[in-house]
N, CA, C and O atoms as a Tinker XYZ file with bonds, in Angstrom:
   408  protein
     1  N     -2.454000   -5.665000  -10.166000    73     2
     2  CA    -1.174000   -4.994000  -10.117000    64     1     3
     3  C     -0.075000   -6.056000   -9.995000    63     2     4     5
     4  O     -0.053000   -6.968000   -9.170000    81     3
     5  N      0.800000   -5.805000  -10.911000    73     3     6
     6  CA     2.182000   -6.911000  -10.967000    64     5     7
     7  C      2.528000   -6.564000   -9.705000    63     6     8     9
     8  O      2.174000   -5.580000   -9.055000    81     7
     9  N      3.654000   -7.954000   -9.251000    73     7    10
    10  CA     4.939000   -7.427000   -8.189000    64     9    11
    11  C      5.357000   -6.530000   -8.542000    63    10    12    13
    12  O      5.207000   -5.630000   -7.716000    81    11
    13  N      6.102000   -6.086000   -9.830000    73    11    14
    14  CA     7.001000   -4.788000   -9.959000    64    13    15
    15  C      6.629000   -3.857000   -9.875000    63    14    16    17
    16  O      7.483000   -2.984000   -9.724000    81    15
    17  N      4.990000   -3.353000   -9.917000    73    15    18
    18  CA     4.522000   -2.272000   -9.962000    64    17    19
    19  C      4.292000   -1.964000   -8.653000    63    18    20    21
    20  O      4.361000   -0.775000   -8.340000    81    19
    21  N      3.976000   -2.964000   -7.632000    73    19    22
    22  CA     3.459000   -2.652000   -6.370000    64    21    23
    23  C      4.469000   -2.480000   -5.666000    63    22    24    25
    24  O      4.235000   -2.125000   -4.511000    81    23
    25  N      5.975000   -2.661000   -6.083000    73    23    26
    26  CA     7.645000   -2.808000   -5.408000    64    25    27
    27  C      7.653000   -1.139000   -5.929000    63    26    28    29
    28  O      7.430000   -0.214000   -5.147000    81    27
    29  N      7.888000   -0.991000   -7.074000    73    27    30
    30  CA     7.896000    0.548000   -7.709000    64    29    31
    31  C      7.276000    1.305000   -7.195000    63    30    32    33
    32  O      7.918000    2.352000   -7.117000    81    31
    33  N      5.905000    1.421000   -6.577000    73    31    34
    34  CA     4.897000    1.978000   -6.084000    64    33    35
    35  C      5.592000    2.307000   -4.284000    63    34    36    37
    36  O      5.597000    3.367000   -3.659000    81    35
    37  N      6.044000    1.121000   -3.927000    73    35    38
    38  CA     6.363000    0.666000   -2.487000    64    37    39
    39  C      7.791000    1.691000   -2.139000    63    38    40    41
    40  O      8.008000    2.403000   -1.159000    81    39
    41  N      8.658000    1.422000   -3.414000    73    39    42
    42  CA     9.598000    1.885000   -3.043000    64    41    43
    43  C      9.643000    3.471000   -3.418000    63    42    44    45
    44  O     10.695000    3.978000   -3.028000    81    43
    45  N      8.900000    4.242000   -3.976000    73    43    46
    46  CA     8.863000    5.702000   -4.417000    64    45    47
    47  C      8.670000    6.251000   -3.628000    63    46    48    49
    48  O      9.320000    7.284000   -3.467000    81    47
    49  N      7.384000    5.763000   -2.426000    73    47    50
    50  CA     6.498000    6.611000   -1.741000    64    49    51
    51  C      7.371000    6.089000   -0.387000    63    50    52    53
    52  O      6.942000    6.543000    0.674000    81    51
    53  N      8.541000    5.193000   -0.293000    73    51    54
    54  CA     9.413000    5.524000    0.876000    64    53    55
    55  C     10.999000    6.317000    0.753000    63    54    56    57
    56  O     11.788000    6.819000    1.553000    81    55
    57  N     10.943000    6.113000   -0.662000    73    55    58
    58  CA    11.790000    7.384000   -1.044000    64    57    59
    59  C     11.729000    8.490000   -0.674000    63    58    60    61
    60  O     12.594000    9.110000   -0.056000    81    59
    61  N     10.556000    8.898000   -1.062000    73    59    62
    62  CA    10.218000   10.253000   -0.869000    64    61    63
    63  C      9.894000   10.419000    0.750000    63    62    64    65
    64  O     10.192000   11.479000    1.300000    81    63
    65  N      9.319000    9.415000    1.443000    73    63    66
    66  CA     9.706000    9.900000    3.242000    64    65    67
    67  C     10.791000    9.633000    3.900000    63    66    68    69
    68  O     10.878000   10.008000    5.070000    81    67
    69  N     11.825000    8.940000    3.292000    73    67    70
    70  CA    13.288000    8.926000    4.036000    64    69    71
    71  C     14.049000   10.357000    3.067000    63    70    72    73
    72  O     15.091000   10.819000    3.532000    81    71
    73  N     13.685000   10.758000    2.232000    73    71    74
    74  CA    14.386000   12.046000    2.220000    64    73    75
    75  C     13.539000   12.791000    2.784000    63    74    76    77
    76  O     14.302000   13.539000    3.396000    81    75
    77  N     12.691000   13.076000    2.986000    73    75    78
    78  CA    11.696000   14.160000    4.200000    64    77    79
    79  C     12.321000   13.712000    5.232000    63    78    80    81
    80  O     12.753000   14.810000    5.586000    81    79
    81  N     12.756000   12.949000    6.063000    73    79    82
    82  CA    13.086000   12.461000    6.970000    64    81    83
    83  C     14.349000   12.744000    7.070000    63    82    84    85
    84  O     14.786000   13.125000    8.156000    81    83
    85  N     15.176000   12.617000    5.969000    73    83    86
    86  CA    16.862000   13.338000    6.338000    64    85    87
    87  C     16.700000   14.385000    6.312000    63    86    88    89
    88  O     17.679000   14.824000    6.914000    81    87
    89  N     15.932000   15.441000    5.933000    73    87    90
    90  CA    15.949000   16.652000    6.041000    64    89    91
    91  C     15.810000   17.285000    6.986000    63    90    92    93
    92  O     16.366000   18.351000    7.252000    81    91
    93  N     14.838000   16.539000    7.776000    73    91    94
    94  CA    14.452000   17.109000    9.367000    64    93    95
    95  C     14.915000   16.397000   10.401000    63    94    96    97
    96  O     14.394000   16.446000   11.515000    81    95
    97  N     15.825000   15.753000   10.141000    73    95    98
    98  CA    16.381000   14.965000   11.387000    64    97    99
    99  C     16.471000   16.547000   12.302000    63    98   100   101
   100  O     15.580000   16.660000   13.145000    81    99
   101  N     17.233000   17.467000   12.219000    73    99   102
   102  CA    17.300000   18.094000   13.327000    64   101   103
   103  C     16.267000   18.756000   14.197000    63   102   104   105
   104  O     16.482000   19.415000   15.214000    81   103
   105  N     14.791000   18.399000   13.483000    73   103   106
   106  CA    13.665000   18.973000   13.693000    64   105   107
   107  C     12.652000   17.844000   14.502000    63   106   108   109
   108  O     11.791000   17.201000   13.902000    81   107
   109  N     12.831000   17.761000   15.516000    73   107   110
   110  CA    11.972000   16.735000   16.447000    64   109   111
   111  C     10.929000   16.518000   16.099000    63   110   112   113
   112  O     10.611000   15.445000   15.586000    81   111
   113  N     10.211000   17.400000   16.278000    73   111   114
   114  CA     8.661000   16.967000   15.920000    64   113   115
   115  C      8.389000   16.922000   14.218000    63   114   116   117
   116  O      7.346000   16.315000   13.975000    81   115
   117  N      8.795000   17.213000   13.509000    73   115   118
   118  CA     8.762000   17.340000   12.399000    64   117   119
   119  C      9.560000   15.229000   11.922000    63   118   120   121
   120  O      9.024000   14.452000   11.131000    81   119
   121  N     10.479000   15.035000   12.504000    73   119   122
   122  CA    11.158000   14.120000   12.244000    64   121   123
   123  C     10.234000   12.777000   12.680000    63   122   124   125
   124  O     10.074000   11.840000   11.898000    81   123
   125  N      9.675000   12.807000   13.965000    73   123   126
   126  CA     8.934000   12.371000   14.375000    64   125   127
   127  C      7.693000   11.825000   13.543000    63   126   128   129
   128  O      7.367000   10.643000   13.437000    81   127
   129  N      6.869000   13.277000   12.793000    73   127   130
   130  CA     5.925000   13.039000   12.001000    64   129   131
   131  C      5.915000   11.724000   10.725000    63   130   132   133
   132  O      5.154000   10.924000   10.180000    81   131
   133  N      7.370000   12.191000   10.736000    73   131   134
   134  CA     7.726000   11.533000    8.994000    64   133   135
   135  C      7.769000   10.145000    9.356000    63   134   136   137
   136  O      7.220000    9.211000    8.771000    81   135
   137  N      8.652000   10.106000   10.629000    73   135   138
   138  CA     9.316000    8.577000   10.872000    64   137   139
   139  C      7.866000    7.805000   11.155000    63   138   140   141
   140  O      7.938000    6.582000   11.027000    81   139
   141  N      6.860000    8.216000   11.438000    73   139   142
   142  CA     5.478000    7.881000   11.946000    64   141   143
   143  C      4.824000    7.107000   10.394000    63   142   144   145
   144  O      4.050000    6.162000   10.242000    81   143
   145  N      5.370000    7.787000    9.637000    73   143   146
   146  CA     4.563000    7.818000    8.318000    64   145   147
   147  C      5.705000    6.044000    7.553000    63   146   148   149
   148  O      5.278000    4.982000    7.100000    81   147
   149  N      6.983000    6.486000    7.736000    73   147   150
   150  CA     7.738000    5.414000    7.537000    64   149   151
   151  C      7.074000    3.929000    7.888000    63   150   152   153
   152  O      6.799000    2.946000    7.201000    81   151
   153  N      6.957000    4.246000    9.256000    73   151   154
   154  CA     6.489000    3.046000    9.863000    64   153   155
   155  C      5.228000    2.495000    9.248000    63   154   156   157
   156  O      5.146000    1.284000    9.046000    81   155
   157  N      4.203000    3.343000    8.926000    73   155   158
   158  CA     3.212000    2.990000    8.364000    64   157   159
   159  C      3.386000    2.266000    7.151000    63   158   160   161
   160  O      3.289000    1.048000    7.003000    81   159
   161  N      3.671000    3.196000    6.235000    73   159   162
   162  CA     4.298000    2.373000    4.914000    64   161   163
   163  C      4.677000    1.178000    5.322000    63   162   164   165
   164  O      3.884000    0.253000    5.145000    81   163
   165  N      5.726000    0.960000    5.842000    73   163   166
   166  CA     6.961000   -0.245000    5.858000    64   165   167
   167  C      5.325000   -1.444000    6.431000    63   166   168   169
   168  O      4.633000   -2.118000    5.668000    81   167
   169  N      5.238000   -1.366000    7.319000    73   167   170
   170  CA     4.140000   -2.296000    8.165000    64   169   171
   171  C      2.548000   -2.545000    7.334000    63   170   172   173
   172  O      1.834000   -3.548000    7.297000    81   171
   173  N      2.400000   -1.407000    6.818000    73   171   174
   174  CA     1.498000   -1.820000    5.997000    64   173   175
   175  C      1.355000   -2.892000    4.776000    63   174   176   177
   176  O      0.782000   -3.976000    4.666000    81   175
   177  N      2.304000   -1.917000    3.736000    73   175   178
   178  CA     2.443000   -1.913000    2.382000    64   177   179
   179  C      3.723000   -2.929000    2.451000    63   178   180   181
   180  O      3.810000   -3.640000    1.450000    81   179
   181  N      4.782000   -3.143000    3.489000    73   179   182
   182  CA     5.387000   -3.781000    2.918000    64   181   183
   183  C      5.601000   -5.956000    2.955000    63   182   184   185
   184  O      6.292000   -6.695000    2.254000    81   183
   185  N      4.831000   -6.196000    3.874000    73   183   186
   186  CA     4.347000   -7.374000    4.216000    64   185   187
   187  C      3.210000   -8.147000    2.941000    63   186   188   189
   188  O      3.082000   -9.372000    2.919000    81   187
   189  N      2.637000   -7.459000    2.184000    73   187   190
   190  CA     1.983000   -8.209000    0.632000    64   189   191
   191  C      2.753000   -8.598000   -0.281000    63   190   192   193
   192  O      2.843000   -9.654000   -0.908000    81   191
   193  N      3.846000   -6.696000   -0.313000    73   191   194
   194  CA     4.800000   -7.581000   -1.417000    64   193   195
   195  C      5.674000   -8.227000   -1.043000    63   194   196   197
   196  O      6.100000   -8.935000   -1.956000    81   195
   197  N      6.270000   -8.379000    0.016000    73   195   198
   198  CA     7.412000   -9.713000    0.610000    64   197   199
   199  C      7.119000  -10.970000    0.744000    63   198   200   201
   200  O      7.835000  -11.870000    1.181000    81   199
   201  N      5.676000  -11.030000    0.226000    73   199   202
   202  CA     4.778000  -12.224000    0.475000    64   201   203
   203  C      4.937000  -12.690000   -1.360000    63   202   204   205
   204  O      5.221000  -13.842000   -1.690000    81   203
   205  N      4.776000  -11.943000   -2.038000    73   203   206
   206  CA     4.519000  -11.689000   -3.602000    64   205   207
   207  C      5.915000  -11.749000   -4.379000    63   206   208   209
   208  O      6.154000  -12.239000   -5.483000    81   207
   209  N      6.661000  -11.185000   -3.586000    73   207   210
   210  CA     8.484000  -11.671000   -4.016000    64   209   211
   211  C      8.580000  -13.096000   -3.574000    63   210   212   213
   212  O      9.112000  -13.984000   -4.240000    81   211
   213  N      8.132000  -13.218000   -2.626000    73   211   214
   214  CA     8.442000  -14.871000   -2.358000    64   213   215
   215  C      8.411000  -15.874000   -2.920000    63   214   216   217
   216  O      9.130000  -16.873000   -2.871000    81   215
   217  N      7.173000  -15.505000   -3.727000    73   215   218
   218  CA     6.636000  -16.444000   -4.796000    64   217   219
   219  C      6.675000  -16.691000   -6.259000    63   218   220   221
   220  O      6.051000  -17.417000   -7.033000    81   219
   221  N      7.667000  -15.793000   -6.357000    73   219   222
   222  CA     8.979000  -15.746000   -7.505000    64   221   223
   223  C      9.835000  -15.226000   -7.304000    63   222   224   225
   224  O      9.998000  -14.394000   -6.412000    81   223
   225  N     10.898000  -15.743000   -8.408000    73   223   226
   226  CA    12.105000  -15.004000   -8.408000    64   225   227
   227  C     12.421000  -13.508000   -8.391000    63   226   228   229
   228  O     11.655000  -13.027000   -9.226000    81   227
   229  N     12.960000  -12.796000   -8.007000    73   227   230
   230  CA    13.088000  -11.498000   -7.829000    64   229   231
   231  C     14.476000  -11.341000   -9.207000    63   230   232   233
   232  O     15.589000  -11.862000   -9.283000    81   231
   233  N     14.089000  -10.841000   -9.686000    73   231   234
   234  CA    15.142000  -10.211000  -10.873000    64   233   235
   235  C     16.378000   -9.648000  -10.175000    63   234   236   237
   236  O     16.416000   -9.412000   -8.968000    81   235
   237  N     17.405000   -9.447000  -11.043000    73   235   238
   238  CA    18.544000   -8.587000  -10.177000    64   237   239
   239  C     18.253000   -7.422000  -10.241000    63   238   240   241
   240  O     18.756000   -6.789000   -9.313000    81   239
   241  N     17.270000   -6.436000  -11.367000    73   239   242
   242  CA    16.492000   -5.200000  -11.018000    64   241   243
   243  C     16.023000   -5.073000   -9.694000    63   242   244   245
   244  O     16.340000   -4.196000   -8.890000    81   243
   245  N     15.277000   -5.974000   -9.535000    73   243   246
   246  CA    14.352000   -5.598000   -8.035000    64   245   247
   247  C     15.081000   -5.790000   -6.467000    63   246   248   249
   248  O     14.877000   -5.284000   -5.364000    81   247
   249  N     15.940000   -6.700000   -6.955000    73   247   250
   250  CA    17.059000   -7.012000   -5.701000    64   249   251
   251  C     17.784000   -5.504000   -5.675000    63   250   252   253
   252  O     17.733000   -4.735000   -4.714000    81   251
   253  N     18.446000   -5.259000   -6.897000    73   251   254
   254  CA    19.259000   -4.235000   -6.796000    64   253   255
   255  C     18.365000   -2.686000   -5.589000    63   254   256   257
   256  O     18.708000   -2.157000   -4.532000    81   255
   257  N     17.101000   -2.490000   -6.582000    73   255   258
   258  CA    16.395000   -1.388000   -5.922000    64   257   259
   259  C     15.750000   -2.053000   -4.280000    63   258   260   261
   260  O     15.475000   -1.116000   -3.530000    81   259
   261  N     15.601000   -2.831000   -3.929000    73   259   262
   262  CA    15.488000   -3.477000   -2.643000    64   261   263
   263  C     16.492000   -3.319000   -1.468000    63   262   264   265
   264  O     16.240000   -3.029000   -0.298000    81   263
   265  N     18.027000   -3.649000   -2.217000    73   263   266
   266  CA    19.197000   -3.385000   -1.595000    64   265   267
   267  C     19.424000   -1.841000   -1.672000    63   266   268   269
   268  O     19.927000   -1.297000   -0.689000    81   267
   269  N     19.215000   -1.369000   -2.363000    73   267   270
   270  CA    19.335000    0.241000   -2.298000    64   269   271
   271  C     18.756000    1.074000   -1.560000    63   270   272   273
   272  O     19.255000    2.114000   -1.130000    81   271
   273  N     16.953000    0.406000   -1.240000    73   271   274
   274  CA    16.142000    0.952000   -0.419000    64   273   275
   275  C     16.910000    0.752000    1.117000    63   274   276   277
   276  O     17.063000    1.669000    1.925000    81   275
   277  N     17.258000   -0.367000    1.274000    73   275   278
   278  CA    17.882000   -0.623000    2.263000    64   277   279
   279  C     18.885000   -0.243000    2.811000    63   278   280   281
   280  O     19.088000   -0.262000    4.024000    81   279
   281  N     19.660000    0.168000    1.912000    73   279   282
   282  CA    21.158000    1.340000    2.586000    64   281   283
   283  C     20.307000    2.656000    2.571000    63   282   284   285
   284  O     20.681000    3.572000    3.304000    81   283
   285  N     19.282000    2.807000    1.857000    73   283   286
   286  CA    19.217000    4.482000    2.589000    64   285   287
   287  C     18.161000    4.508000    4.085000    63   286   288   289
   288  O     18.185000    5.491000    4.826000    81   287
   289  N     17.342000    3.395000    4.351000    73   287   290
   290  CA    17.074000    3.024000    5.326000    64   289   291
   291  C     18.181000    3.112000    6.291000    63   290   292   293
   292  O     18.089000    3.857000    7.266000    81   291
   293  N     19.278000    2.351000    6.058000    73   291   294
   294  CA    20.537000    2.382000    7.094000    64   293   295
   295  C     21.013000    3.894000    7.246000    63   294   296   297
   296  O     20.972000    4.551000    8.287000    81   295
   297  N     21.403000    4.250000    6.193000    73   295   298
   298  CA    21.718000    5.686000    6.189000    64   297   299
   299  C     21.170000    6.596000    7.156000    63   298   300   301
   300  O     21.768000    7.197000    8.049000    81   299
   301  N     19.921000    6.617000    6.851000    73   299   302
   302  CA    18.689000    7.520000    8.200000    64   301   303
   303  C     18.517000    6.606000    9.437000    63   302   304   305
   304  O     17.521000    6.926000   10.086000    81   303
   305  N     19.097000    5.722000    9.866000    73   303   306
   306  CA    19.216000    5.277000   10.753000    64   305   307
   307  C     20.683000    5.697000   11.077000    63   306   308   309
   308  O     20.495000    6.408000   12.064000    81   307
   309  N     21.605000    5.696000   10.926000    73   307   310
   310  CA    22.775000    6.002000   11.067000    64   309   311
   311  C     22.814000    7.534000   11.330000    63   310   312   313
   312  O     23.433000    8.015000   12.278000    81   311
   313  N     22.261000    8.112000   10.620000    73   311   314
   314  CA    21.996000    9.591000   11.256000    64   313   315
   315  C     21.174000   10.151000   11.849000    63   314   316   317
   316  O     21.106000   11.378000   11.914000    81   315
   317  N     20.422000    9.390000   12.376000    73   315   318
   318  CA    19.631000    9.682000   13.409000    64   317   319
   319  C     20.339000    9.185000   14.589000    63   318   320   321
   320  O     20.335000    9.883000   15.603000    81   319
   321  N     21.076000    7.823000   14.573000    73   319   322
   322  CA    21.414000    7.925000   15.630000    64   321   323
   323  C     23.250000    8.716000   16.494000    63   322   324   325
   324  O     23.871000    8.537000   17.541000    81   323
   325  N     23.448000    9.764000   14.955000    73   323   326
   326  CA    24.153000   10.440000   15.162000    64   325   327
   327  C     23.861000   11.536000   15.758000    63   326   328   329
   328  O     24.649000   12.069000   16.540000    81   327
   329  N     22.644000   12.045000   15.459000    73   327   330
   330  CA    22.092000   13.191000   16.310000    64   329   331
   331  C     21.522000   12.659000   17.758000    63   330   332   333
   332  O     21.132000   13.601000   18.448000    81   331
   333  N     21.426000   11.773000   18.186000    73   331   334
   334  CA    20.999000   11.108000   19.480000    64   333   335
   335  C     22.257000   11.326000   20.416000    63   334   336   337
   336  O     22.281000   11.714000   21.583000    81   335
   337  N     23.297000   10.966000   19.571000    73   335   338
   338  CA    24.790000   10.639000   20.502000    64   337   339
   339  C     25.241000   11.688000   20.476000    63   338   340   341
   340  O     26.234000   11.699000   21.204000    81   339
   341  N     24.895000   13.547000   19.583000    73   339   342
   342  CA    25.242000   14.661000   19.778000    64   341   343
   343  C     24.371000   14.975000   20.636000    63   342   344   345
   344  O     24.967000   14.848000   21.705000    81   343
   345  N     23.323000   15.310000   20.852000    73   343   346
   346  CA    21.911000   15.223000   21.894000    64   345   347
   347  C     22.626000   14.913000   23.269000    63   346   348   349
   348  O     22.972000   15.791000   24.059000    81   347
   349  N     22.838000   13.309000   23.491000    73   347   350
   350  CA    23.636000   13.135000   24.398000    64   349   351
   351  C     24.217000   13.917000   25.065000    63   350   352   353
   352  O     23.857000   14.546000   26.060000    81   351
   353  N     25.822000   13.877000   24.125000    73   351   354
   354  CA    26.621000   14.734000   24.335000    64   353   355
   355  C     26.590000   15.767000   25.041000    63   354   356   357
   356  O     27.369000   16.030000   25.958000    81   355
   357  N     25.703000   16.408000   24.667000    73   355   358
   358  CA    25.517000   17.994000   24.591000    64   357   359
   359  C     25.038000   17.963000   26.138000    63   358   360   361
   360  O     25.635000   18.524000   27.056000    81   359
   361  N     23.983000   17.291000   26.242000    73   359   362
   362  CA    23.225000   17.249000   27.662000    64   361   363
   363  C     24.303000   17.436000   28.934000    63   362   364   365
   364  O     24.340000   18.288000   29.822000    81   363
   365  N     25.205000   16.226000   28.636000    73   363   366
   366  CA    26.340000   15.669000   29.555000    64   365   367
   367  C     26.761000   16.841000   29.701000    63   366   368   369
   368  O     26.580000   17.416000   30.774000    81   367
   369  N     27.558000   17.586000   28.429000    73   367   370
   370  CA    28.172000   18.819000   28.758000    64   369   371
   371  C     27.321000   20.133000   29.596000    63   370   372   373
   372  O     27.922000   20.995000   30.237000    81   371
   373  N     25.891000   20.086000   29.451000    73   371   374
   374  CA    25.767000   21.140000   30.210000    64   373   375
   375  C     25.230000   20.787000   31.390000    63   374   376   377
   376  O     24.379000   21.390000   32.045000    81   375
   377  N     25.805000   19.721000   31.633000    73   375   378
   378  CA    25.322000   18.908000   33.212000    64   377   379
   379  C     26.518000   19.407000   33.768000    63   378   380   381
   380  O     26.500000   20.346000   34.563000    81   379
   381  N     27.593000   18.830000   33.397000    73   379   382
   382  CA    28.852000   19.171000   33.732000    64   381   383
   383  C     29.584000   20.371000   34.032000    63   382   384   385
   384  O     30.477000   20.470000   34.873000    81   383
   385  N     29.061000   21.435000   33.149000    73   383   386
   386  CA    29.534000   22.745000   33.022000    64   385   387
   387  C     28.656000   23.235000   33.923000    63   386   388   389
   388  O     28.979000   24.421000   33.983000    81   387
   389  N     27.434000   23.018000   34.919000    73   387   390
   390  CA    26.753000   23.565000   35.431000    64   389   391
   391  C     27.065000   23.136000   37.097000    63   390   392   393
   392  O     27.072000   23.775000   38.149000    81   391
   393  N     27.318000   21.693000   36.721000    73   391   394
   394  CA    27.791000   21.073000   38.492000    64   393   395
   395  C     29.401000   21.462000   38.471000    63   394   396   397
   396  O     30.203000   20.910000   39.225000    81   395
   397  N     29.745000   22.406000   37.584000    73   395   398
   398  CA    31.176000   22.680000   38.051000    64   397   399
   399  C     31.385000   24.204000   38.819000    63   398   400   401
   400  O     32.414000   24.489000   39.430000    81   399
   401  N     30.018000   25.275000   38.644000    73   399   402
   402  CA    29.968000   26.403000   38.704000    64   401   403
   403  C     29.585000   26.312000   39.885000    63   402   404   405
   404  O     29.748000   27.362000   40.507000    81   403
   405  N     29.152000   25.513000   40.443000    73   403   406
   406  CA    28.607000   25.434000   42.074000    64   405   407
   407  C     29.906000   25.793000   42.966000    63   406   408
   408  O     29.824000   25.816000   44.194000    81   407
């Protein structure tokens, strides 16, 4: 298997779990599952080919889809940790609204 095929291969099958993964951000255990699966991928699969890019040049194709994988990585990180800081939020408020009724 070429680099490009195993990058193509690499990057489809985390495509397809960071959009499972934006979908259920509001779904804990469900979000959980996916992000489980992320990790796998990334730790598995992605340490051969970073080893295999190394050892040539990377085209501006593969950079481009590399950098792309990577903002939607940021992306689901960014909204996840938007629902953390509403989570938060929310907690505080019914801490607050509850030690005020006393």
């Amino acid at each position: 298997m070429t680099v490009n095929e195993m990058l193509e291969e690499f990057l489809d099958a985390l495509d397809t779990l960071i959009e499972s993964a934006c979908s259920c951000v509001d779904d804990a255990p469900k979000f959980q599952k996916v992000n489980e699966s992320i990790t796998k991928v990334m730790s598995e699969s992605w340490p051969p080919i970073a080893e295999a890019i190394a050892a040539i040049e990377p085209d501006a194709e593969m950079r481009a889809r590399i950098t792309k994988m990577s903002e939607k990585l940021a992306d689901l990180e960014a909204r996840t940790r938007a629902r953390l800081v509403w989570a938060d939020d929310f907690e505080d408020y019914i801490r607050e609204s509850v030690t005020q009724r006393r």
